[in-house]
PDB file of C-alpha atoms in Angstrom:
ATOM      1  CA  MET A 207      -1.105  -3.966 -26.235  1.00 72.00           C
ATOM      2  CA  THR A 208      -3.014  -7.069 -27.342  1.00 87.00           C
ATOM      3  CA  PRO A 209      -1.423  -9.196 -30.072  1.00 92.00           C
ATOM      4  CA  THR A 210      -3.437  -9.917 -33.207  1.00 92.00           C
ATOM      5  CA  ARG A 211      -2.144 -13.493 -32.953  1.00 96.00           C
ATOM      6  CA  SER A 212      -0.150 -15.382 -30.316  1.00 96.00           C
ATOM      7  CA  THR A 213       1.400 -18.847 -30.747  1.00 96.00           C
ATOM      8  CA  THR A 214       2.813 -20.719 -27.760  1.00 96.00           C
ATOM      9  CA  ARG A 215       6.183 -22.280 -28.564  1.00 96.00           C
ATOM     10  CA  PHE A 216       7.126 -23.484 -25.058  1.00 96.00           C
ATOM     11  CA  GLU A 217       5.495 -23.687 -21.649  1.00 96.00           C
ATOM     12  CA  GLY A 218       7.583 -24.706 -18.652  1.00 95.00           C
ATOM     13  CA  ARG A 219       7.371 -24.595 -14.884  1.00 93.00           C
ATOM     14  CA  ILE A 220       8.175 -20.855 -14.684  1.00 94.00           C
ATOM     15  CA  VAL A 221       8.171 -19.303 -18.164  1.00 96.00           C
ATOM     16  CA  LYS A 222       6.106 -19.489 -21.321  1.00 96.00           C
ATOM     17  CA  VAL A 223       7.471 -18.466 -24.725  1.00 97.00           C
ATOM     18  CA  THR A 224       5.131 -17.134 -27.403  1.00 96.00           C
ATOM     19  CA  VAL A 225       5.507 -15.641 -30.845  1.00 97.00           C
ATOM     20  CA  ASP A 226       3.148 -12.651 -30.950  1.00 97.00           C
ATOM     21  CA  GLU A 227       2.036 -10.781 -34.031  1.00 97.00           C
ATOM     22  CA  VAL A 228       1.552  -7.154 -32.989  1.00 96.00           C
ATOM     23  CA  ARG A 229       0.738  -3.849 -34.603  1.00 95.00           C
ATOM     24  CA  LEU A 230       3.319  -1.249 -33.571  1.00 94.00           C
ATOM     25  CA  PRO A 231       2.608   2.450 -32.884  1.00 94.00           C
ATOM     26  CA  ASN A 232       4.066   3.311 -36.328  1.00 95.00           C
ATOM     27  CA  GLY A 233       1.380   1.174 -37.992  1.00 93.00           C
ATOM     28  CA  LYS A 234       3.729  -1.649 -39.009  1.00 95.00           C
ATOM     29  CA  SER A 235       3.201  -5.288 -38.006  1.00 95.00           C
ATOM     30  CA  ALA A 236       5.909  -7.401 -36.395  1.00 96.00           C
ATOM     31  CA  GLU A 237       6.341 -10.924 -35.069  1.00 96.00           C
ATOM     32  CA  LEU A 238       7.969 -10.780 -31.619  1.00 96.00           C
ATOM     33  CA  GLU A 239       9.243 -13.586 -29.411  1.00 97.00           C
ATOM     34  CA  VAL A 240       8.056 -13.005 -25.841  1.00 97.00           C
ATOM     35  CA  VAL A 241       9.163 -14.793 -22.668  1.00 97.00           C
ATOM     36  CA  HIS A 242       6.294 -14.521 -20.177  1.00 96.00           C
ATOM     37  CA  HIS A 243       7.406 -14.525 -16.532  1.00 97.00           C
ATOM     38  CA  PRO A 244       5.212 -14.001 -13.421  1.00 97.00           C
ATOM     39  CA  GLY A 245       7.537 -11.299 -12.069  1.00 97.00           C
ATOM     40  CA  GLY A 246       9.275 -11.087  -8.753  1.00 98.00           C
ATOM     41  CA  ALA A 247      10.149  -9.071  -5.687  1.00 98.00           C
ATOM     42  CA  VAL A 248      13.490  -7.985  -4.227  1.00 98.00           C
ATOM     43  CA  ALA A 249      14.372  -7.105  -0.618  1.00 98.00           C
ATOM     44  CA  VAL A 250      17.097  -4.569   0.192  1.00 98.00           C
ATOM     45  CA  ALA A 251      17.505  -5.374   3.897  1.00 98.00           C
ATOM     46  CA  ILE A 252      19.650  -2.818   5.736  1.00 98.00           C
ATOM     47  CA  ASP A 253      20.431  -3.160   9.441  1.00 98.00           C
ATOM     48  CA  ARG A 254      21.018  -0.407  12.010  1.00 97.00           C
ATOM     49  CA  ASP A 255      24.766  -0.457  11.231  1.00 97.00           C
ATOM     50  CA  GLU A 256      24.013   0.385   7.565  1.00 98.00           C
ATOM     51  CA  GLN A 257      24.998  -3.093   6.400  1.00 98.00           C
ATOM     52  CA  VAL A 258      22.994  -4.691   3.596  1.00 98.00           C
ATOM     53  CA  CYS A 259      22.175  -8.370   3.209  1.00 98.00           C
ATOM     54  CA  LEU A 260      23.731  -9.861   0.057  1.00 98.00           C
ATOM     55  CA  LEU A 261      23.700 -13.446  -1.108  1.00 97.00           C
ATOM     56  CA  ARG A 262      26.705 -14.986  -2.835  1.00 97.00           C
ATOM     57  CA  GLN A 263      24.636 -17.355  -4.943  1.00 96.00           C
ATOM     58  CA  TYR A 264      25.452 -20.074  -7.460  1.00 95.00           C
ATOM     59  CA  ARG A 265      23.683 -19.419 -10.756  1.00 95.00           C
ATOM     60  CA  TYR A 266      24.181 -22.028 -13.462  1.00 94.00           C
ATOM     61  CA  VAL A 267      22.903 -19.715 -16.218  1.00 94.00           C
ATOM     62  CA  ALA A 268      25.311 -16.938 -15.162  1.00 95.00           C
ATOM     63  CA  GLY A 269      28.232 -19.345 -15.197  1.00 96.00           C
ATOM     64  CA  GLY A 270      28.926 -19.577 -11.482  1.00 96.00           C
ATOM     65  CA  TRP A 271      28.758 -17.468  -8.323  1.00 97.00           C
ATOM     66  CA  ILE A 272      27.245 -13.972  -8.348  1.00 97.00           C
ATOM     67  CA  TRP A 273      26.175 -11.437  -5.705  1.00 98.00           C
ATOM     68  CA  GLU A 274      22.438 -10.831  -5.340  1.00 98.00           C
ATOM     69  CA  LEU A 275      19.867  -9.339  -3.027  1.00 98.00           C
ATOM     70  CA  PRO A 276      17.282 -11.755  -1.585  1.00 98.00           C
ATOM     71  CA  ALA A 277      14.585 -12.096  -4.236  1.00 97.00           C
ATOM     72  CA  GLY A 278      12.080 -14.496  -5.705  1.00 96.00           C
ATOM     73  CA  LYS A 279       9.229 -15.009  -8.109  1.00 97.00           C
ATOM     74  CA  LEU A 280       5.653 -13.995  -7.411  1.00 98.00           C
ATOM     75  CA  GLU A 281       3.318 -16.871  -6.691  1.00 96.00           C
ATOM     76  CA  PRO A 282      -0.140 -16.695  -8.373  1.00 95.00           C
ATOM     77  CA  GLY A 283      -2.196 -13.944  -6.722  1.00 96.00           C
ATOM     78  CA  GLU A 284       0.596 -13.038  -4.304  1.00 97.00           C
ATOM     79  CA  PRO A 285       1.203  -9.303  -3.716  1.00 98.00           C
ATOM     80  CA  PRO A 286       4.828  -8.275  -4.386  1.00 98.00           C
ATOM     81  CA  LEU A 287       5.403  -7.173  -0.770  1.00 98.00           C
ATOM     82  CA  ALA A 288       4.343 -10.613   0.476  1.00 98.00           C
ATOM     83  CA  THR A 289       6.872 -12.171  -1.910  1.00 98.00           C
ATOM     84  CA  ALA A 290       9.646  -9.869  -0.657  1.00 98.00           C
ATOM     85  CA  ARG A 291       8.812 -10.715   2.976  1.00 98.00           C
ATOM     86  CA  ARG A 292       8.759 -14.451   2.225  1.00 97.00           C
ATOM     87  CA  GLU A 293      12.031 -14.448   0.294  1.00 96.00           C
ATOM     88  CA  LEU A 294      13.900 -12.397   2.909  1.00 97.00           C
ATOM     89  CA  LEU A 295      12.781 -14.821   5.609  1.00 96.00           C
ATOM     90  CA  GLU A 296      13.452 -18.008   3.602  1.00 94.00           C
ATOM     91  CA  GLU A 297      16.807 -16.986   2.159  1.00 94.00           C
ATOM     92  CA  ALA A 298      18.374 -14.766   4.813  1.00 95.00           C
ATOM     93  CA  GLY A 299      16.468 -15.686   7.968  1.00 95.00           C
ATOM     94  CA  VAL A 300      15.439 -12.049   8.460  1.00 97.00           C
ATOM     95  CA  ARG A 301      12.133 -10.407   9.356  1.00 97.00           C
ATOM     96  CA  ALA A 302      11.632  -6.668   8.870  1.00 98.00           C
ATOM     97  CA  ARG A 303       9.144  -4.446  10.686  1.00 98.00           C
ATOM     98  CA  SER A 304       9.484  -1.537   8.240  1.00 98.00           C
ATOM     99  CA  TRP A 305       9.038  -1.786   4.460  1.00 98.00           C
ATOM    100  CA  SER A 306       9.213   0.933   1.773  1.00 98.00           C
ATOM    101  CA  SER A 307       8.667   0.583  -1.956  1.00 98.00           C
ATOM    102  CA  LEU A 308      11.641   1.419  -4.172  1.00 98.00           C
ATOM    103  CA  GLY A 309       9.613   1.115  -7.376  1.00 98.00           C
ATOM    104  CA  SER A 310       9.792  -1.526 -10.074  1.00 98.00           C
ATOM    105  CA  TYR A 311      12.333  -2.671 -12.651  1.00 96.00           C
ATOM    106  CA  LEU A 312      11.995  -4.245 -16.109  1.00 97.00           C
ATOM    107  CA  SER A 313      14.631  -6.976 -16.342  1.00 94.00           C
ATOM    108  CA  SER A 314      14.878  -7.147 -20.158  1.00 95.00           C
ATOM    109  CA  PRO A 315      11.932  -5.361 -21.825  1.00 96.00           C
ATOM    110  CA  GLY A 316      12.892  -6.353 -25.381  1.00 94.00           C
ATOM    111  CA  VAL A 317      11.981  -9.980 -24.760  1.00 96.00           C
ATOM    112  CA  PHE A 318      10.848 -10.611 -21.131  1.00 95.00           C
ATOM    113  CA  SER A 319       7.518  -9.615 -19.563  1.00 96.00           C
ATOM    114  CA  GLU A 320       9.127  -9.878 -16.103  1.00 97.00           C
ATOM    115  CA  VAL A 321       8.616  -6.942 -13.719  1.00 98.00           C
ATOM    116  CA  LEU A 322      10.620  -6.916 -10.478  1.00 98.00           C
ATOM    117  CA  HIS A 323       9.343  -4.960  -7.468  1.00 98.00           C
ATOM    118  CA  LEU A 324      12.033  -3.488  -5.205  1.00 98.00           C
ATOM    119  CA  PHE A 325      11.554  -2.946  -1.463  1.00 98.00           C
ATOM    120  CA  LEU A 326      13.656  -1.463   1.317  1.00 98.00           C
ATOM    121  CA  ALA A 327      13.461  -3.493   4.541  1.00 98.00           C
ATOM    122  CA  ARG A 328      14.448  -1.895   7.896  1.00 98.00           C
ATOM    123  CA  ASP A 329      14.061  -2.650  11.628  1.00 98.00           C
ATOM    124  CA  LEU A 330      15.389  -6.165  11.145  1.00 98.00           C
ATOM    125  CA  GLU A 331      15.142  -9.233  13.345  1.00 97.00           C
ATOM    126  CA  LEU A 332      17.222 -12.371  12.741  1.00 94.00           C
ATOM    127  CA  THR A 333      15.524 -15.763  12.741  1.00 91.00           C
ATOM    128  CA  ALA A 334      16.047 -19.154  11.076  1.00 85.00           C
ATOM    129  CA  SER A 335      16.298 -19.346   7.286  1.00 84.00           C
ATOM    130  CA  ALA A 336      14.631 -22.062   5.183  1.00 82.00           C
ATOM    131  CA  PRO A 337      16.131 -22.049   1.686  1.00 79.00           C
ATOM    132  CA  GLU A 338      14.634 -24.203  -1.060  1.00 78.00           C
ATOM    133  CA  ILE A 339      16.508 -27.397  -1.875  1.00 81.00           C
ATOM    134  CA  HIS A 340      17.803 -26.142  -5.261  1.00 83.00           C
ATOM    135  CA  GLU A 341      19.220 -22.888  -3.812  1.00 85.00           C
ATOM    136  CA  VAL A 342      22.967 -22.754  -3.156  1.00 91.00           C
ATOM    137  CA  PHE A 343      24.149 -19.518  -1.499  1.00 92.00           C
ATOM    138  CA  GLU A 344      25.961 -17.858   1.394  1.00 95.00           C
ATOM    139  CA  VAL A 345      24.502 -14.922   3.359  1.00 96.00           C
ATOM    140  CA  HIS A 346      26.800 -11.912   3.812  1.00 97.00           C
ATOM    141  CA  TRP A 347      26.298  -8.519   5.488  1.00 98.00           C
ATOM    142  CA  VAL A 348      28.208  -5.805   3.627  1.00 98.00           C
ATOM    143  CA  PRO A 349      28.432  -2.056   4.359  1.00 98.00           C
ATOM    144  CA  LEU A 350      25.902  -0.319   2.111  1.00 98.00           C
ATOM    145  CA  ALA A 351      28.505   2.147   0.787  1.00 98.00           C
ATOM    146  CA  GLU A 352      30.791  -0.738  -0.206  1.00 98.00           C
ATOM    147  CA  ALA A 353      27.936  -2.611  -1.897  1.00 98.00           C
ATOM    148  CA  CYS A 354      26.983   0.520  -3.880  1.00 98.00           C
ATOM    149  CA  ALA A 355      30.634   1.002  -4.909  1.00 98.00           C
ATOM    150  CA  ARG A 356      30.677  -2.609  -6.167  1.00 98.00           C
ATOM    151  CA  ALA A 357      27.488  -1.938  -8.151  1.00 98.00           C
ATOM    152  CA  LEU A 358      28.918   1.217  -9.728  1.00 98.00           C
ATOM    153  CA  SER A 359      32.273  -0.409 -10.568  1.00 98.00           C
ATOM    154  CA  GLY A 360      30.604  -3.322 -12.350  1.00 96.00           C
ATOM    155  CA  GLU A 361      31.947  -5.920  -9.906  1.00 96.00           C
ATOM    156  CA  LEU A 362      28.357  -6.581  -8.864  1.00 96.00           C
ATOM    157  CA  ARG A 363      26.705  -7.526 -12.174  1.00 96.00           C
ATOM    158  CA  ASP A 364      23.122  -8.497 -11.310  1.00 97.00           C
ATOM    159  CA  GLY A 365      20.812  -5.734 -12.547  1.00 97.00           C
ATOM    160  CA  LYS A 366      18.099  -5.945  -9.882  1.00 98.00           C
ATOM    161  CA  THR A 367      20.744  -5.939  -7.161  1.00 98.00           C
ATOM    162  CA  ALA A 368      22.692  -2.964  -8.517  1.00 98.00           C
ATOM    163  CA  LEU A 369      19.526  -0.916  -9.011  1.00 98.00           C
ATOM    164  CA  GLY A 370      18.030  -1.961  -5.665  1.00 98.00           C
ATOM    165  CA  LEU A 371      21.180  -0.922  -3.792  1.00 98.00           C
ATOM    166  CA  LEU A 372      21.424   2.445  -5.536  1.00 98.00           C
ATOM    167  CA  ARG A 373      17.724   3.227  -5.087  1.00 98.00           C
ATOM    168  CA  ALA A 374      17.911   2.252  -1.410  1.00 98.00           C
ATOM    169  CA  ALA A 375      20.970   4.453  -0.825  1.00 98.00           C
ATOM    170  CA  HIS A 376      19.215   7.364  -2.554  1.00 98.00           C
ATOM    171  CA  HIS A 377      16.032   6.770  -0.556  1.00 97.00           C
ATOM    172  CA  LEU A 378      17.947   6.767   2.741  1.00 97.00           C
ATOM    173  CA  ALA A 379      19.951   9.868   1.801  1.00 96.00           C
ATOM    174  CA  THR A 380      16.782  11.715   0.770  1.00 94.00           C
ATOM    175  CA  ALA A 381      14.948  10.646   3.936  1.00 89.00           C
ATOM    176  CA  GLY A 382      17.942  11.677   6.050  1.00 78.00           C
ATOM    177  CA  ALA A 383      18.106  15.081   4.391  1.00 80.00           C
ATOM    178  CA  ALA A 384      14.368  15.599   4.926  1.00 79.00           C
ATOM    179  CA  ALA A 385      14.637  14.559   8.587  1.00 73.00           C
ATOM    180  CA  SER A 386      17.432  17.028   9.242  1.00 67.00           C
ATOM    181  CA  GLY A 387      15.388  19.884   7.773  1.00 62.00           C
ATOM    182  CA  PRO A 388      16.270  22.506   5.181  1.00 55.00           C
ATOM    183  CA  SER A 389      19.818  23.697   4.640  1.00 45.00           C
ATOM    184  CA  PRO A 390      20.841  26.661   6.802  1.00 43.00           C
ATOM    185  CA  GLY A 391      20.457  30.005   5.103  1.00 40.00           C
ATOM    186  CA  PRO A 392      22.910  32.904   5.016  1.00 37.00           C
ATOM    187  CA  GLY A 393      23.784  34.298   8.419  1.00 38.00           C
ATOM    188  CA  THR A 394      22.815  31.161  10.352  1.00 34.00           C
ATOM    189  CA  SER A 395      25.180  28.957  12.274  1.00 34.00           C
ATOM    190  CA  GLY A 396      23.810  25.680  10.925  1.00 34.00           C
ATOM    191  CA  GLY A 397      21.268  23.136  12.115  1.00 34.00           C
ATOM    192  CA  HIS A 398      17.566  23.663  11.595  1.00 28.00           C
ATOM    193  CA  VAL A 399      16.299  26.993  10.347  1.00 27.00           C
ATOM    194  CA  PRO A 400      13.894  28.386  12.954  1.00 29.00           C
ATOM    195  CA  GLY A 401      10.257  28.183  11.848  1.00 28.00           C
TER     196      GLY A 401
END
């Protein structure tokens, strides 16, 4: 939807804030404050032992330390997968040979334009990390089931991280079920149903 008028109120290094006059689907006009953000990408890196990479990261805006997946903002013209690869390497010192899309996520659609792209990273290889100077975090490897339980209990409060973990667990469970074939039918002893 294109605004009938847009006034920039702030433009910083990462975000721009505008007041947009828009015509809504019900025919009414409204003035909406919009925070424009370039978007980002998130890596759910899971090793062969089903442990997921989580960062215990200091976030001033959140009031202290929180748990997050490796993630970062899209650079101009950068495809989301390239961002996810870069952030996983810089923050966790991990390369992945296998990547799968877990869809996208709107961080706060009432006010932010930010779209986050979620990716599952497998077949991992450890290397050296290179965090940016303003990043303060610790890298932890946590069993995926435990991380998902933390997301569901509310202990893990970051939205992109909770959703990324749950989508990754669902993706792996669905892929595992498909790999093992259909459920055995009546009168079979289990395993794959003969074709």
